[in-house]
Each structure stands twice: as C-alpha cells, then as structure tokens.
Coordinates of C-alpha atoms and ligand atoms in Angstrom, one line a residue:
M254 CA 245.5 191.7 143.2
I255 CA 248.2 191.1 145.7
I256 CA 251.6 192.8 145.8
I257 CA 254.1 190.4 147.2
F258 CA 257.3 191.6 148.4
N259 CA 260.5 189.6 148.7
S260 CA 260.8 188.1 152.0
E261 CA 263.9 190.1 153.4
I262 CA 261.8 193.5 152.8
D263 CA 260.9 195.0 155.9
P264 CA 257.1 196.2 156.0
K265 CA 257.9 199.1 157.8
G266 CA 260.7 200.0 155.6
P267 CA 261.5 202.4 152.4
E268 CA 260.3 200.0 149.7
V269 CA 256.8 199.3 151.0
K270 CA 256.3 202.8 152.0
S271 CA 257.0 204.1 148.1
A272 CA 254.7 201.2 146.9
L273 CA 251.7 202.4 149.3
E274 CA 252.5 205.8 148.1
F275 CA 252.1 205.1 144.6
I276 CA 248.9 203.2 145.2
A277 CA 247.5 206.2 147.2
R278 CA 247.7 208.3 144.0
Q279 CA 245.8 205.5 141.9
P280 CA 242.1 206.4 141.8
E281 CA 239.6 204.6 143.8
V282 CA 242.1 202.2 144.7
R283 CA 242.8 201.3 148.2
A284 CA 245.7 198.9 149.9
E285 CA 245.5 196.8 152.6
M286 CA 248.8 195.8 154.2
H287 CA 249.2 192.0 155.8
S288 CA 252.6 191.1 157.2
V289 CA 252.9 187.3 158.2
Q290 CA 255.6 185.6 159.8
G291 CA 255.6 182.5 158.2
A292 CA 257.4 179.2 158.9
S293 CA 260.4 179.4 156.5
R294 CA 260.4 183.2 155.6
S295 CA 258.5 186.3 156.6
L296 CA 255.8 187.4 153.7
T297 CA 254.8 191.1 153.2
E298 CA 251.6 191.3 150.9
I299 CA 249.9 194.6 149.9
Y300 CA 246.3 193.5 149.0
L301 CA 244.5 195.9 146.1
L302 CA 241.0 196.7 146.5
G303 CA 238.3 198.9 144.8
K304 CA 238.6 199.6 140.7
V305 CA 241.9 197.5 140.1
D306 CA 241.2 196.7 136.7
N307 CA 243.5 199.6 135.3
F308 CA 245.8 199.4 138.1
P309 CA 249.3 199.9 136.6
R310 CA 250.6 196.4 137.5
E311 CA 253.6 196.4 135.2
T312 CA 254.8 199.9 136.8
I313 CA 254.6 198.5 140.5
E314 CA 256.3 194.9 139.3
Q315 CA 259.5 197.2 138.8
F316 CA 259.3 198.9 142.2
P317 CA 262.4 197.8 144.5
G318 CA 261.5 194.9 146.6
V319 CA 258.7 193.8 144.8
E320 CA 258.7 189.9 144.1
R321 CA 255.7 189.6 142.4
V322 CA 252.3 190.8 141.5
V323 CA 249.4 188.4 141.6
R324 CA 245.9 188.6 140.2
I325 CA 243.5 187.3 142.9
S326 CA 240.8 184.8 142.1
E327 CA 237.4 185.6 143.4
K328 CA 237.5 182.7 146.3
Y329 CA 239.6 182.8 149.3
R330 CA 241.2 186.1 148.7
I331 CA 243.8 185.8 151.8
L332 CA 244.1 182.4 152.1
G333 CA 243.9 181.2 148.4
R334 CA 246.6 180.2 146.4
H335 CA 245.3 182.0 143.3
K336 CA 245.9 179.6 140.4
S337 CA 249.1 178.3 142.3
Q338 CA 250.9 181.9 142.1
A339 CA 251.0 182.4 145.7
D340 CA 253.0 180.4 148.2
A341 CA 252.0 178.3 151.2
V342 CA 253.9 180.1 153.9
G343 CA 252.1 178.4 157.5
F344 CA 253.4 179.7 160.9
V345 CA 255.3 179.0 164.0
Y346 CA 253.6 178.7 167.3
N347 CA 255.3 178.1 170.1
G348 CA 258.1 176.7 168.6
V349 CA 256.3 174.4 166.2
T350 CA 256.3 174.7 162.7
F351 CA 252.6 174.6 160.8
D352 CA 253.0 174.7 157.0
Q353 CA 251.9 172.9 154.1
N354 CA 255.7 170.3 154.6
S355 CA 255.0 169.5 158.0
C356 CA 253.0 166.5 159.8
H357 CA 252.3 166.8 163.7
V358 CA 250.4 164.5 165.3
F359 CA 247.9 165.9 167.9
A360 CA 246.9 162.8 169.9
G361 CA 245.0 163.0 173.1
L362 CA 241.6 163.2 175.1
C363 CA 238.7 164.1 173.3
A364 CA 237.0 165.4 176.5
V365 CA 239.1 166.0 179.8
D366 CA 237.5 164.2 182.7
T367 CA 240.0 163.5 185.4
P368 CA 243.4 165.2 186.1
A369 CA 244.9 161.4 186.4
H370 CA 243.7 160.9 182.9
V371 CA 245.5 163.8 181.8
E372 CA 248.7 162.9 183.2
K373 CA 248.3 159.5 181.9
M374 CA 247.9 160.9 178.6
M375 CA 250.7 163.4 178.8
A376 CA 253.0 161.1 180.1
A377 CA 252.3 158.7 177.1
L378 CA 253.2 161.6 174.6
K379 CA 256.3 162.8 176.2
E380 CA 257.2 158.6 176.3
H381 CA 256.7 158.9 172.6
G382 CA 258.4 162.5 171.9
L383 CA 255.1 164.3 170.8
T384 CA 254.6 167.4 171.9
T385 CA 251.2 168.2 170.6
T386 CA 247.8 166.9 172.1
R387 CA 244.5 167.7 171.9
M388 CA 242.2 168.4 175.5
G389 CA 238.7 169.2 175.1
A390 CA 237.5 171.6 178.1
Y391 CA 234.5 173.0 176.5
K392 CA 232.2 170.0 174.8
P393 CA 229.4 171.1 172.5
R394 CA 227.1 168.1 172.4
T395 CA 224.1 167.1 170.7
S396 CA 222.1 166.2 174.0
P397 CA 221.8 168.8 176.9
Y398 CA 222.1 166.1 179.4
D399 CA 225.3 164.7 177.7
F400 CA 228.6 165.3 179.6
Q401 CA 229.4 169.2 178.4
G402 CA 233.3 169.6 179.7
H403 CA 234.4 170.7 182.8
G404 CA 235.2 173.9 181.2
K405 CA 237.5 176.6 183.0
K406 CA 237.9 174.1 186.0
C407 CA 240.2 172.0 184.6
L408 CA 241.9 174.6 182.9
P409 CA 244.8 175.0 185.5
Y410 CA 245.9 171.3 186.0
V411 CA 245.7 170.4 181.9
F412 CA 248.5 173.6 181.5
E413 CA 250.0 172.8 184.5
L414 CA 250.9 169.0 183.4
A415 CA 251.4 169.9 179.9
G416 CA 254.3 172.2 181.1
K417 CA 255.8 169.0 183.1
Y418 CA 255.1 166.7 180.3
G419 CA 256.7 169.3 177.6
I420 CA 253.6 169.6 175.4
K421 CA 254.0 172.6 173.2
V422 CA 250.6 173.0 171.8
I423 CA 247.0 172.0 173.1
A424 CA 244.1 171.6 170.5
M425 CA 241.0 173.1 172.5
E426 CA 237.4 173.8 171.4
V427 CA 236.0 177.1 171.9
V428 CA 232.3 178.1 171.5
H429 CA 232.2 181.3 173.3
E430 CA 234.3 184.4 173.5
G431 CA 234.7 184.3 176.9
Q432 CA 236.3 180.9 176.7
I433 CA 239.0 182.6 174.8
D434 CA 239.7 184.9 177.9
E435 CA 239.4 181.8 180.3
I436 CA 241.9 180.0 178.3
R437 CA 244.3 183.5 178.0
T438 CA 243.7 184.0 181.8
A439 CA 244.5 180.2 183.3
L440 CA 247.6 180.4 180.5
E441 CA 248.9 183.6 182.3
S442 CA 248.4 182.2 185.7
A443 CA 250.1 178.8 184.9
G444 CA 253.1 181.0 183.8
N445 CA 252.3 180.0 180.0
P446 CA 254.0 176.7 180.1
T447 CA 252.3 175.6 176.9
G448 CA 250.3 177.0 174.1
V449 CA 246.8 176.7 172.6
M450 CA 245.2 176.2 169.1
L451 CA 241.9 177.1 169.4
Q452 CA 239.4 174.7 167.6
I453 CA 236.3 175.8 165.9
G454 CA 234.0 172.5 165.7
T455 CA 232.3 171.5 162.9
R456 CA 228.9 172.8 164.3
N457 CA 230.3 176.2 164.6
A458 CA 231.8 176.7 160.8
Q459 CA 229.0 178.9 160.0
N460 CA 229.0 180.8 163.5
F461 CA 230.2 183.7 161.7
E462 CA 230.5 186.2 165.0
L463 CA 232.6 183.2 166.7
L464 CA 235.0 183.3 163.8
K465 CA 235.2 187.0 163.7
L466 CA 236.2 186.9 167.2
V467 CA 238.8 184.3 166.7
G468 CA 240.1 186.3 163.7
Q469 CA 240.5 189.5 165.8
Q470 CA 242.9 187.9 168.2
K471 CA 246.6 186.9 167.3
Q472 CA 247.6 185.2 170.3
F473 CA 246.5 181.7 169.5
P474 CA 246.4 180.1 166.1
V475 CA 242.8 178.6 165.1
L476 CA 242.2 175.0 163.6
V477 CA 238.8 175.0 161.8
K478 CA 236.8 171.7 161.5
R479 CA 234.9 171.3 158.2
G480 CA 231.2 171.7 158.9
M481 CA 229.4 168.8 158.6
G482 CA 226.6 169.7 156.4
I483 CA 227.8 172.0 154.2
T484 CA 230.0 172.6 151.1
L485 CA 233.7 172.4 151.2
E486 CA 233.6 176.1 149.8
E487 CA 231.2 177.2 152.4
S488 CA 233.7 175.6 155.1
L489 CA 237.0 177.4 153.4
N490 CA 235.0 180.6 153.7
A491 CA 234.6 180.1 157.3
C492 CA 238.6 180.4 157.6
E493 CA 238.4 183.3 155.2
Y494 CA 236.4 185.2 157.9
I495 CA 239.2 184.6 160.5
A496 CA 241.7 185.8 158.1
S497 CA 240.0 188.7 157.0
E498 CA 240.1 190.1 160.4
G499 CA 243.4 189.8 161.0
N500 CA 244.7 186.3 162.1
R501 CA 246.0 184.2 159.2
N502 CA 247.5 181.4 161.4
I503 CA 244.9 178.9 160.8
V504 CA 244.8 174.8 160.1
F505 CA 242.0 173.5 158.0
C506 CA 240.5 170.4 159.4
L507 CA 238.9 167.7 157.5
R508 CA 236.2 165.3 159.6
G509 CA 233.8 163.6 157.8
V510 CA 230.8 165.2 156.7
K511 CA 227.0 164.0 157.8
S512 CA 225.6 161.5 155.3
H513 CA 224.0 158.2 156.0
L514 CA 225.9 157.1 152.9
G515 CA 228.9 157.1 155.5
D516 CA 227.2 154.1 157.6
P517 CA 228.6 152.0 159.4
H518 CA 230.9 154.9 160.0
R519 CA 229.9 157.7 162.1
N520 CA 230.6 160.4 159.1
L521 CA 231.4 159.9 155.3
V522 CA 235.3 160.0 155.3
D523 CA 236.8 163.1 153.1
F524 CA 240.4 162.7 153.0
S525 CA 240.2 163.0 149.2
H526 CA 239.7 166.5 150.0
V527 CA 243.2 166.9 151.3
P528 CA 245.0 167.8 148.1
V529 CA 242.0 169.8 147.3
V530 CA 242.5 172.0 150.0
R531 CA 246.3 172.5 149.7
R532 CA 245.8 173.4 146.4
L533 CA 243.0 175.9 146.7
T534 CA 244.6 177.3 149.6
R535 CA 247.8 177.9 151.5
M536 CA 246.6 176.4 154.8
P537 CA 247.8 173.4 156.4
V538 CA 245.5 170.6 156.2
C539 CA 244.6 168.3 159.3
I540 CA 242.6 165.2 159.2
D541 CA 240.8 163.7 162.0
P542 CA 240.2 160.1 161.6
S543 CA 238.5 159.8 165.0
H544 CA 235.4 161.8 164.5
S545 CA 235.4 160.8 160.7
V546 CA 235.0 156.9 161.4
G547 CA 233.7 157.4 164.9
K548 CA 234.3 153.6 166.5
R549 CA 236.7 151.1 166.7
D550 CA 236.1 148.3 163.9
Q551 CA 238.6 146.4 162.6
G552 CA 239.3 144.9 159.1
P553 CA 240.3 141.5 158.1
D554 CA 243.8 142.8 158.1
G555 CA 243.6 143.2 161.6
L556 CA 243.9 146.9 161.4
L557 CA 241.2 149.3 162.5
D558 CA 239.3 151.3 159.9
L559 CA 240.4 154.3 161.9
Q560 CA 243.8 153.4 161.4
H561 CA 243.2 153.0 157.4
A562 CA 242.0 156.2 157.7
T563 CA 244.6 157.9 159.2
A564 CA 246.8 156.4 156.3
Q565 CA 244.6 157.6 153.4
G566 CA 244.6 161.3 154.9
V567 CA 248.4 160.8 155.4
I568 CA 249.1 159.6 152.1
A569 CA 247.2 162.5 150.6
G570 CA 249.4 165.0 152.1
A571 CA 247.8 165.8 155.7
N572 CA 249.8 168.1 157.4
M573 CA 248.3 167.2 161.2
V574 CA 246.4 164.1 162.5
L575 CA 244.0 165.1 165.4
V576 CA 243.4 161.8 166.8
D577 CA 241.3 160.7 170.3
F578 CA 243.4 158.4 172.6
H579 CA 242.1 157.6 176.2
P580 CA 243.8 155.6 179.1
A581 CA 240.7 154.0 180.1
P582 CA 238.4 154.6 177.1
D583 CA 235.5 152.9 179.0
K584 CA 235.1 155.8 181.5
A585 CA 235.6 158.3 179.1
L586 CA 232.7 160.7 179.3
C587 CA 232.9 161.3 175.7
D588 CA 233.2 159.4 172.4
G589 CA 235.1 156.6 174.5
S590 CA 234.1 154.3 172.0
Q591 CA 236.0 155.9 169.0
A592 CA 239.2 156.3 171.5
L593 CA 242.5 154.3 170.7
Q594 CA 244.5 153.3 173.9
L595 CA 247.6 154.4 175.1
N596 CA 249.3 150.7 174.3
E597 CA 248.2 151.5 170.7
L598 CA 250.1 154.9 170.2
G599 CA 253.3 153.4 169.3
S600 CA 252.0 151.6 166.2
F601 CA 249.7 154.6 165.3
L602 CA 252.8 157.0 165.4
E603 CA 254.7 154.1 163.3
D604 CA 251.8 154.1 160.7
V605 CA 251.8 157.5 160.6
R606 CA 255.6 157.7 159.9
I607 CA 255.8 155.1 157.3
V608 CA 252.8 157.0 155.4
R609 CA 254.5 159.9 155.5
E610 CA 257.5 158.6 154.3
A611 CA 256.1 156.8 151.2
F612 CA 254.1 160.2 150.4
Q613 CA 257.4 162.2 150.6
K614 CA 258.8 159.4 148.7
R615 CA 256.3 159.4 146.1
R616 CA 256.7 163.2 145.7
G617 CA 260.5 162.6 145.1
L618 CA 259.7 160.9 142.2
Q619 CA 258.2 163.5 140.3
Ligands
PEP767 C1 236.0 167.4 168.6 O1 237.3 167.5 168.0 O2 236.2 167.3 169.8 C2 234.8 167.8 168.2 C3 233.7 167.7 168.9 O3 234.9 167.6 166.8 P1 233.8 167.9 165.5 O4 233.7 169.4 166.0 O5 234.5 167.9 164.2 O6 232.9 167.0 165.9
MN768 MN1 234.5 164.1 170.4

C-alpha cells in the first residue's frame, strides 16, 4: 500500500509525522518513506510493508495532507503505476525535465574517438538547439579485440567541450563502480560544466550488483537499456533494483531484442512496447533506433529504416530518443555503419517534431 501526500506537503512536516506515528502503532506494519522531486510537482509517499491486509486504510485516508491511498500490485512496487492509480512524476536533472510528457533527442557518438569528432558533434548539436547527447567512454564489446573506449582519458575534453557548447546532459554507459567515481571526479575537476545520465547497457540488465550501485547514488539519473534476451518484465525489474536502493530518477530504454526473426535488422525492433512501459510504470520511456535497426538501409520511399523506426517509437509516445551520429562514420571506432551523418541531423529532428506533433494531436482527440 502507498500513502500519497498532497504535493505541497513537506516530507518533514507535521502531516507526515502524524501519519508515521499512526503507522508505528499498527502491528507488523513497517513504513518506508520516499520523497521525490518530480518535474511538475514534488511527491511524498509512504510505502507500507509487512502485514497490511488489516491496515485501517479508511482512517489514514482521512489524515490531513493525504491525497490518496493506493493498493500496490505485486509488480514494480516503486516504479509501477499500480492500475493507473499512481501518477507518473518524472524528474528534473541539470535543468532538463524527464517525464512521460516530454521528448528529448540524445544525438551523439556511440563511442568517443577524437576530440575533433566530439567538438564537431557538439557544435552541430548547438547549431540545432540540442542540449542533450550521448558519448560512450566505456564500451563493453562482444569481442575483446574490439575498441573498448577511451575510458577516463577522454572525460576531461568531453566535459569541457560539453560546457563550451551548452550541453546539459550526456548519456554515458558505465559497467563498473569505479567508472562512476571517474565521471564524478572528472566533472568536478572541470567545474561541473555539464551533467551525466549513467547508462546501464543491455548486457548489464541483470548485473544486480551494478544496478544496486547506481541506485545507491542519487547524483546521476540512470538510463536502463532493456536486456536483449530477457522478458520485458525482467528488464523492468532491473529498474526496480535501482529504485529500491533509493534512486528513482530512471529512464527505461527500448533497444530491440536479439532474435534472428529481426533479420535483416540488428535486433527485432520492440517500440510497440513504448505504451506498455508507460502504462505499467511511471518512468519516461526512451527508444534507441540505432542499436535496434543497426544499419543504414533505405526504403523505396527514400527514408532509412532507422528513420522509420524512430517515427514508430515517437508516435507510440516515446519520451526520449537515443541515436548514434558521427561526423565521419567511416572513421568511427564503434558502430559506424549505423551512425547518421551530421548533415542528416536537421531532417532527423524535423521527423521527430512532425511525428511528436501527430502524437500530441491524436492524444488531443480523446
Ligand atoms: C550503446 O548505447 O552504446 C549500447 C552499447 O547499447 P546497448 O547496450 O543497447 O547494446
Ligand atoms: Mn553502439
């Protein structure tokens, strides 16, 4: 059961205190406080754990400041919508709002290679008014002989250039606790010119210790990639691992699933799950058309499959698009064959704008 307070209620105020005292008098019931600064409102919730079957729900509903009491379904205790009774709240990070009503494009390098390419990429983003990007410094690769990313060596120039070009959030994968510290230290040394969203890659969707670690820190939000060979439910549980450690600032990313049934695409595109995740959970939902489609093949209409997939995700209500671009794809050290070129950024953003507008318009017809 979740007790949800009105948005103006101070988590340290008398209303929450008297509710906690009341709960403490109930046998075998424990209270767990969650306070979230959402995008449009702040939210204070108390989770009731233990023997809640006989908990006097009607009494607590009458307590001052209590907005409503929601019975939680078995699944996704913290992040779940619980049969639509709980709101999607979202979060604000470094001035950027992430929730189920926003839509941000994170266009950038799959892997950082040279300072010149990072600078060209960021200059293009600035020219198109984007403040969000992706920049891989740590690259878990299928083969140990492939480029593994420049790691902490590249962080100083990536962060400095991000500051120079007004980038507010960089999505960056981490595979190890030490890398979170490296990012924190490099950001501090550079004077915190930008922000980082820690990415959990598809291969780590069930690396429970890593999930707990990113959940134990609250400085950085987390982008969780769907596991490529596990069910949607298992991947959403990865997010619950993070949330249950204390960090609820999570975006869930669909990136296709591994199946030869997806051929000739790199993965079987799963963007029809966008509304499913928005319905089951309170998280904003991201799509990654680059790692789903994985190549630059083009349809007879002159549009790349990658552009079609993006549109399919956006019309389905995606809140974020993570997409590979590169100033010189043939020189990229990772995934160059799926990268869009900088002269395609304008039309890509226009696609997203048109389709997003169509989604909003369709929504308005209800
Ligand atoms: C990536 O986004 O760089 C990446 C490696 O994606 P995934 O973990 O989805 O394969
Ligand atoms: Mn990649």
